[in-house]
Short mmCIF file of C-alpha atoms and ligand atoms in Angstrom, two decimals:
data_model
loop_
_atom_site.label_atom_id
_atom_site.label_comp_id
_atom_site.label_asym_id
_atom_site.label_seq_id
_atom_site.Cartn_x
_atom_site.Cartn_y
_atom_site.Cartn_z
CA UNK A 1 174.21 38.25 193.14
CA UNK A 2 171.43 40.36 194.32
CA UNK A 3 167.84 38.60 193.75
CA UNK A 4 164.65 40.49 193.88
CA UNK A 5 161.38 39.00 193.92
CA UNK A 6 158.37 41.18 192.63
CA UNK A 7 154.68 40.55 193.01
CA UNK A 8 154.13 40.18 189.06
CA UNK A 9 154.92 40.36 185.30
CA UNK A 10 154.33 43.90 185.28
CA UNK A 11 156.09 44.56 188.97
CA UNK A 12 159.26 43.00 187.99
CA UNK A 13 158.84 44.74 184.63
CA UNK A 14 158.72 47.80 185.98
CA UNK A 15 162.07 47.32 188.22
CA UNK A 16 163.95 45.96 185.87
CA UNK A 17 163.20 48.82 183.53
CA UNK A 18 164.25 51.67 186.72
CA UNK A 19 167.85 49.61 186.48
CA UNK A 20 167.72 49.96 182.97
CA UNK A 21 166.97 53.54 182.70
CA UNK A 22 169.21 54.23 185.71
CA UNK A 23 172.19 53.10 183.90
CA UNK A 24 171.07 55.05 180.60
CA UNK A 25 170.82 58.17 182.55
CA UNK A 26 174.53 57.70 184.11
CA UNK A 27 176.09 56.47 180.83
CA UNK A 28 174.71 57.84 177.56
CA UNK A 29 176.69 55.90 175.35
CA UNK A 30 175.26 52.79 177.26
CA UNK A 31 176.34 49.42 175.43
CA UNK A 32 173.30 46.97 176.29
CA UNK A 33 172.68 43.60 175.79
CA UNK A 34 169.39 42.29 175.18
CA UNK A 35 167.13 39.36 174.29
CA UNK A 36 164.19 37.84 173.20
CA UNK A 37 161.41 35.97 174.08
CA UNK A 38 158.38 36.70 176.17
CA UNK A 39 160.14 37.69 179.48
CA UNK A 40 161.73 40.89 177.89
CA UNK A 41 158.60 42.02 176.50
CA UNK A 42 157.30 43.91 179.62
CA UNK A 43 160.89 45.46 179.83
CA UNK A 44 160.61 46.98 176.45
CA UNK A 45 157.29 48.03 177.13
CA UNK A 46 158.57 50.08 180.03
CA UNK A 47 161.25 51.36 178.15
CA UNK A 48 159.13 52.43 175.33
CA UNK A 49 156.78 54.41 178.07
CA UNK A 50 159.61 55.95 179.64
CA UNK A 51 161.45 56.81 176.32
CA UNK A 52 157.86 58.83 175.45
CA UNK A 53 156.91 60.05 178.87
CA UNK A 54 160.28 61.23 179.62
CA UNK A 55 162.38 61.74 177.04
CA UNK A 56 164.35 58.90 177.63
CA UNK A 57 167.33 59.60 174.96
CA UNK A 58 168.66 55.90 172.96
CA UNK A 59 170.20 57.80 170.52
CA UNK A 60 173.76 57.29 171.64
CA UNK A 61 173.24 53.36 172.92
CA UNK A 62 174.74 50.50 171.15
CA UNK A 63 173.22 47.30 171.63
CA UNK A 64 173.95 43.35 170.87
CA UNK A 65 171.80 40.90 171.28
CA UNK A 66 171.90 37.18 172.36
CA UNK A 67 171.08 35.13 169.63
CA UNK A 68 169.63 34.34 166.47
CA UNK A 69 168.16 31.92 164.95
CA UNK A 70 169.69 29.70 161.89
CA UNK A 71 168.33 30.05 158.24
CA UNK A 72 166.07 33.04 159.20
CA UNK A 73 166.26 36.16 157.07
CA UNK A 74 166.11 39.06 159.04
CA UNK A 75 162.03 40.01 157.38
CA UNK A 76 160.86 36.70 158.41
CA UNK A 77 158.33 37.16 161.22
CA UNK A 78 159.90 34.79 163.78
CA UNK A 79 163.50 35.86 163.35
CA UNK A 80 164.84 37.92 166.50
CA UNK A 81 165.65 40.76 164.02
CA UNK A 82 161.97 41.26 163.44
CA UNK A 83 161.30 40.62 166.94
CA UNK A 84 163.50 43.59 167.96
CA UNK A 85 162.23 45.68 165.80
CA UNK A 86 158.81 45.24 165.99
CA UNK A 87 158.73 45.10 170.54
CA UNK A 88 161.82 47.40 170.72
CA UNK A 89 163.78 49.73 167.98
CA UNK A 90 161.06 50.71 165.91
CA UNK A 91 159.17 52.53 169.28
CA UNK A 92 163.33 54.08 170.32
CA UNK A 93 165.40 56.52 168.57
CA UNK A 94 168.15 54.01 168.78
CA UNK A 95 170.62 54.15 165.90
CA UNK A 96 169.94 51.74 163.49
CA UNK A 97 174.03 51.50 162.93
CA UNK A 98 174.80 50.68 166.57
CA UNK A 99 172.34 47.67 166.72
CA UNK A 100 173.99 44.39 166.52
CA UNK A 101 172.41 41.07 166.09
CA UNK A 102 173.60 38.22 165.14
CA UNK A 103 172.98 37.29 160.86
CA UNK A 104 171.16 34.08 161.23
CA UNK A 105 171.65 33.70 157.13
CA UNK A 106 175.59 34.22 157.47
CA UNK A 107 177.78 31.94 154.89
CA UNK A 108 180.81 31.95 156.58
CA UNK A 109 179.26 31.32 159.68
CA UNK A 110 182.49 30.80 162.03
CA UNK A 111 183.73 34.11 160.38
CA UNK A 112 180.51 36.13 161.36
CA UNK A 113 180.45 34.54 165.03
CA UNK A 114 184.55 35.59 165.85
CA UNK A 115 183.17 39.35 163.86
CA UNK A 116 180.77 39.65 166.63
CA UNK A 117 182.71 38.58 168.99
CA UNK A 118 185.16 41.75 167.76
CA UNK A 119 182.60 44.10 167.53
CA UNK A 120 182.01 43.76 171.36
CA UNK A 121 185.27 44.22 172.30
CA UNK A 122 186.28 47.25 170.28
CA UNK A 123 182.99 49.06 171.98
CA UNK A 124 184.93 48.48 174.96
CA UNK A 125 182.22 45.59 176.18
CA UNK A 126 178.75 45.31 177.41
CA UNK A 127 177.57 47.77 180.18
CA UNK A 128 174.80 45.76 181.30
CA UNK A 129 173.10 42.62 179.64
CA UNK A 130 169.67 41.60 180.17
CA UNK A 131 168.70 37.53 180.09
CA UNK A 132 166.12 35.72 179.65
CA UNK A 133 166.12 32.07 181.34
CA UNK A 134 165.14 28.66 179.50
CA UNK A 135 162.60 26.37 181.71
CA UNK A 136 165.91 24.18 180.94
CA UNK A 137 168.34 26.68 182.41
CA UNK A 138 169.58 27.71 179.37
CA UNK A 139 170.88 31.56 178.99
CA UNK A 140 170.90 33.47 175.31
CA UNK A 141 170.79 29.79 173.40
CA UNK A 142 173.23 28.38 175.86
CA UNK A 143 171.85 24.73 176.42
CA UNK A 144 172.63 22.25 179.06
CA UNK A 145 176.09 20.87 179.01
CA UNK A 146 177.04 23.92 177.30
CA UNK A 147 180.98 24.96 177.90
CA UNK A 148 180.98 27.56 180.64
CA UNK A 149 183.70 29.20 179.05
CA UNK A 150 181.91 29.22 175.21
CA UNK A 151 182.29 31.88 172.85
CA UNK A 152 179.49 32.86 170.16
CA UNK A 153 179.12 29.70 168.00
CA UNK A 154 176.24 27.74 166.49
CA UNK A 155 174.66 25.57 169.15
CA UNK A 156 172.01 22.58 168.06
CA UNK A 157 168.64 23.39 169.97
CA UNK A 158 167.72 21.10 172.40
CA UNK A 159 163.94 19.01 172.10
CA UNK A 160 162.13 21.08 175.05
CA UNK A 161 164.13 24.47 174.33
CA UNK A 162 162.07 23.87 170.62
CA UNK A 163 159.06 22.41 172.16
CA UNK A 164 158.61 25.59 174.05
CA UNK A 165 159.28 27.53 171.37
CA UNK A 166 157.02 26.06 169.02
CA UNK A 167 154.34 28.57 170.34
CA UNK A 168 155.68 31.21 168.06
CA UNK A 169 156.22 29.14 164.91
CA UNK A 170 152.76 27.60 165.41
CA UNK A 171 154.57 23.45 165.52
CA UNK A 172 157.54 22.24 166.86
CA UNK A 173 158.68 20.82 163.36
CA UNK A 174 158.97 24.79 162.17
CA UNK A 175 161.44 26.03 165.19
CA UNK A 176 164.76 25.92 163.18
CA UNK A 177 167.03 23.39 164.95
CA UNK A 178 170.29 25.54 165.28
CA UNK A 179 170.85 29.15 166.45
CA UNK A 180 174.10 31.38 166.51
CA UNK A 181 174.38 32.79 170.41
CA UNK A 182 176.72 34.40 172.30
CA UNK A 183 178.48 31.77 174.49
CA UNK A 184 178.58 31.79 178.18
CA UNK A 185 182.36 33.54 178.44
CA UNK A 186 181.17 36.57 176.27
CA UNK A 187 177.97 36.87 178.67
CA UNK A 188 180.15 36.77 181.58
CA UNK A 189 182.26 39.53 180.88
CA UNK A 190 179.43 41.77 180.27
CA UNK A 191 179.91 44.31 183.77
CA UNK A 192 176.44 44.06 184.72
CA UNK A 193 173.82 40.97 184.55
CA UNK A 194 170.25 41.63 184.94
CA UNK A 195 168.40 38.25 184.50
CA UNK A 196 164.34 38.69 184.12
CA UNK A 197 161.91 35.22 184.88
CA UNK A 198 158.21 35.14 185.29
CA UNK A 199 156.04 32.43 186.16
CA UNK A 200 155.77 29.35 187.55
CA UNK A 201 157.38 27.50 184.68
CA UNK A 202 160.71 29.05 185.99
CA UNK A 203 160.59 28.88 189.24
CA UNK A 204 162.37 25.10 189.01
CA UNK A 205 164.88 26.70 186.61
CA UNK A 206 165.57 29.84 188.92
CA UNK A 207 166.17 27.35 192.12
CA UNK A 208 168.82 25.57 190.12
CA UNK A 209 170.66 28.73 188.93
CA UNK A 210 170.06 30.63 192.10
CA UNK A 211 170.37 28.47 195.08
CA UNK A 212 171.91 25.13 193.07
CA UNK A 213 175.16 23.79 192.29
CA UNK A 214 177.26 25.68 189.30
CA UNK A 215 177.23 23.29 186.57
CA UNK A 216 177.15 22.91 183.29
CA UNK A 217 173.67 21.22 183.31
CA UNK A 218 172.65 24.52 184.40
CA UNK A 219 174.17 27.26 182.14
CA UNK A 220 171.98 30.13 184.37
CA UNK A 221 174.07 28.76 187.59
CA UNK A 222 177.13 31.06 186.11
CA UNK A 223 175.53 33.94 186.80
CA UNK A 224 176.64 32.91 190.87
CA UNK A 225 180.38 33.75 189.57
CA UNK A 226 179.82 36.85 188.32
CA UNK A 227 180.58 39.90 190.45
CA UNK A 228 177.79 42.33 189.79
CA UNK A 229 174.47 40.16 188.35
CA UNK A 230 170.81 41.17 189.81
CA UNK A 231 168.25 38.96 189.50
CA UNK A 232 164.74 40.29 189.16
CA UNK A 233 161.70 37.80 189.27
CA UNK A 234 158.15 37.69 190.06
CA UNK A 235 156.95 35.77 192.91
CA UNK A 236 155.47 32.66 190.80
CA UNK A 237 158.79 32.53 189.80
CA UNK A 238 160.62 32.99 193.10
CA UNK A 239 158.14 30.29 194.41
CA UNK A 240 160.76 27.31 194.84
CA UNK A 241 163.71 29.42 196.44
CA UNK A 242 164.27 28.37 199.79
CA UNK A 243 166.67 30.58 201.55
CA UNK A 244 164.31 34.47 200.92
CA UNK A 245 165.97 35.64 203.88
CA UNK A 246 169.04 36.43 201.75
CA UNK A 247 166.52 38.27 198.60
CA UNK A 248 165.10 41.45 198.57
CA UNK A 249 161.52 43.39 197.36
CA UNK A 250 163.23 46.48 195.53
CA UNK A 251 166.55 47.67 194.51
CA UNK A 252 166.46 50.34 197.41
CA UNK A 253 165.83 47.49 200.09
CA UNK A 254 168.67 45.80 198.71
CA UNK A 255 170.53 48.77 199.70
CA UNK A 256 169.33 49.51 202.82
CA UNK A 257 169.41 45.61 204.12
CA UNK A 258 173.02 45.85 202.95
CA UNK A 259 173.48 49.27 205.01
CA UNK A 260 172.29 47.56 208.08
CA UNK A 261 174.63 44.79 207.92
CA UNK A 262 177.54 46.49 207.61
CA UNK A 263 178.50 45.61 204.16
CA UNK A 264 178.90 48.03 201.41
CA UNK A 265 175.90 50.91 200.76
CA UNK A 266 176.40 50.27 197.25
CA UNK A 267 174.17 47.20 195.44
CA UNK A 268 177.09 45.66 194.53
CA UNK A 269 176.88 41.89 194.36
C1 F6R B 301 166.38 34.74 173.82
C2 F6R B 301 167.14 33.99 174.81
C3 F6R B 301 166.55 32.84 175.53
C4 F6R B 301 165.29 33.23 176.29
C5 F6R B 301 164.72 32.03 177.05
C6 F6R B 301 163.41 32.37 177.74
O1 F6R B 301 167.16 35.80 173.29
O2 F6R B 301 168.26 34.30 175.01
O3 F6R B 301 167.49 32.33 176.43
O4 F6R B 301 165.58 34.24 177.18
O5 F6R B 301 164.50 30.96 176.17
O6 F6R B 301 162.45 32.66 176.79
P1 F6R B 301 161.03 33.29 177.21
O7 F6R B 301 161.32 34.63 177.75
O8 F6R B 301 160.24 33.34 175.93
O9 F6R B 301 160.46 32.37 178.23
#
């Protein structure tokens, strides 16, 4: 796990969108992974400025995203479908047949989570998946006690994880109580994590995943199992990690640090 603690919003914005790019640039046909919510937001705006600035080419990408939430048509304003759109594919010349969300008004709802789960796999998998973090620890709608091994499924919404979403719906009574996510398995096999947090209302959240126990409690923690995750946070965020000696400023210091020791020249874990 390679952590990386910026000064701000914008700052880890900013790196997280180099990785990003980086990894476009290598592999054309890029398949990305990508949520919603605030954190993301300064992501997409970087990708946006660096798609019109320099020609940064989505045409070939296919993307999935985390989650959606239950009983929301895809027009309705809080859905994530409009959410991409609006912050992300609308401003791209991504394909609109390689996007992949999951259909929060599905019937057959078991049938549409093990179809998603399918259309994954015959892509060949995620390159790289971006994450979000709940102040509860949560990843995609992954919520405490959550199987660590889960599959996409419908998962209830926990009180806060609605609570602090009720600042898009306008009252918590409005945040729909169930969404369809991709479990923690299916995030785990993605080849590259890149979890984003800002702020001090993550910075408890971030301890527990980064420097806590792996647990169920905390579905974030995970990401310490994975081979190739980097963590990219600003320093509000970063403020209740207690062992910085092992984190880094950039992507390149991460590299060099790792040159100095001895170990591999390549960010690789
Ligand atoms: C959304 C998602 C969630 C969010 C998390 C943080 O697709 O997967 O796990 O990443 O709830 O949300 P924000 O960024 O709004 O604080």
């Amino acid at each position: 796990m390679l952590v990386i603690i910026r000064e701000d919003f914008e700052d880890m914005s900013r790196e997280a969108g180099r990785l990003v790019a980086e990894r476009l640039r290598r592999k054309p046909n890029l398949i990305l992974g990508l949520a919603t919510g605030g954190t993301p937001l300064g992501l997409y705006g970087e990708l946006i400025r660096l798609h019109r600035e320099e020609g940064l080419d989505f045409s070939k990408v296919t993307t999935f995203n985390l989650d959606e939430y239950v009983g929301l048509p895809p027009e309705h304003p809080q859905s994530y479908h409009h959410f991409m759109h609006e912050n992300l594919f609308r401003h791209l010349n991504v394909d609109a047949r390689y996007i992949h969300i999951p259909a929060g008004m599905a019937t057959d709802v078991e049938a549409h989570c093990e179809w998603y789960e399918e259309a994954i796999r015959r892509t060949g998998g995620i390159d790289l998946q971006v994450l979000g973090i709940g102040a509860n620890g949560h990843i995609a709608f992954n919520e405490p006690a959550s199987s660590l091994g889960s599959r996409t499924r419908v998962k209830t919404l926990t009180l806060q994880t609605r609570q602090d979403n009720a600042r898009y719906f306008g009252s918590v009574e409005k945040v729909p109580r169930y969404a369809l996510t991709m479990g923690i398995g299916t995030i785990m096999e993605a080849r590259e994590l890149l979890l984003l947090a800002s702020g001090e209302g993550k910075a408890e959240a971030i301890r527990a995943a980064v420097e806590g126990p792996i647990t169920a409690l905390v579905p974030a923690s995970m990401i310490q199992m994975h081979g190739r995750a980097f963590v990219i946070i600003d320093r509000a965020a970063a403020s209740r990690l207690e062992h910085t000696q092992f984190y880094s400023r950039s992507l390149e210091e991460a590299v060099i640090q790792r040159r100095n020791t001895g170990r591999p020249s390549t960010v690789d874990s």
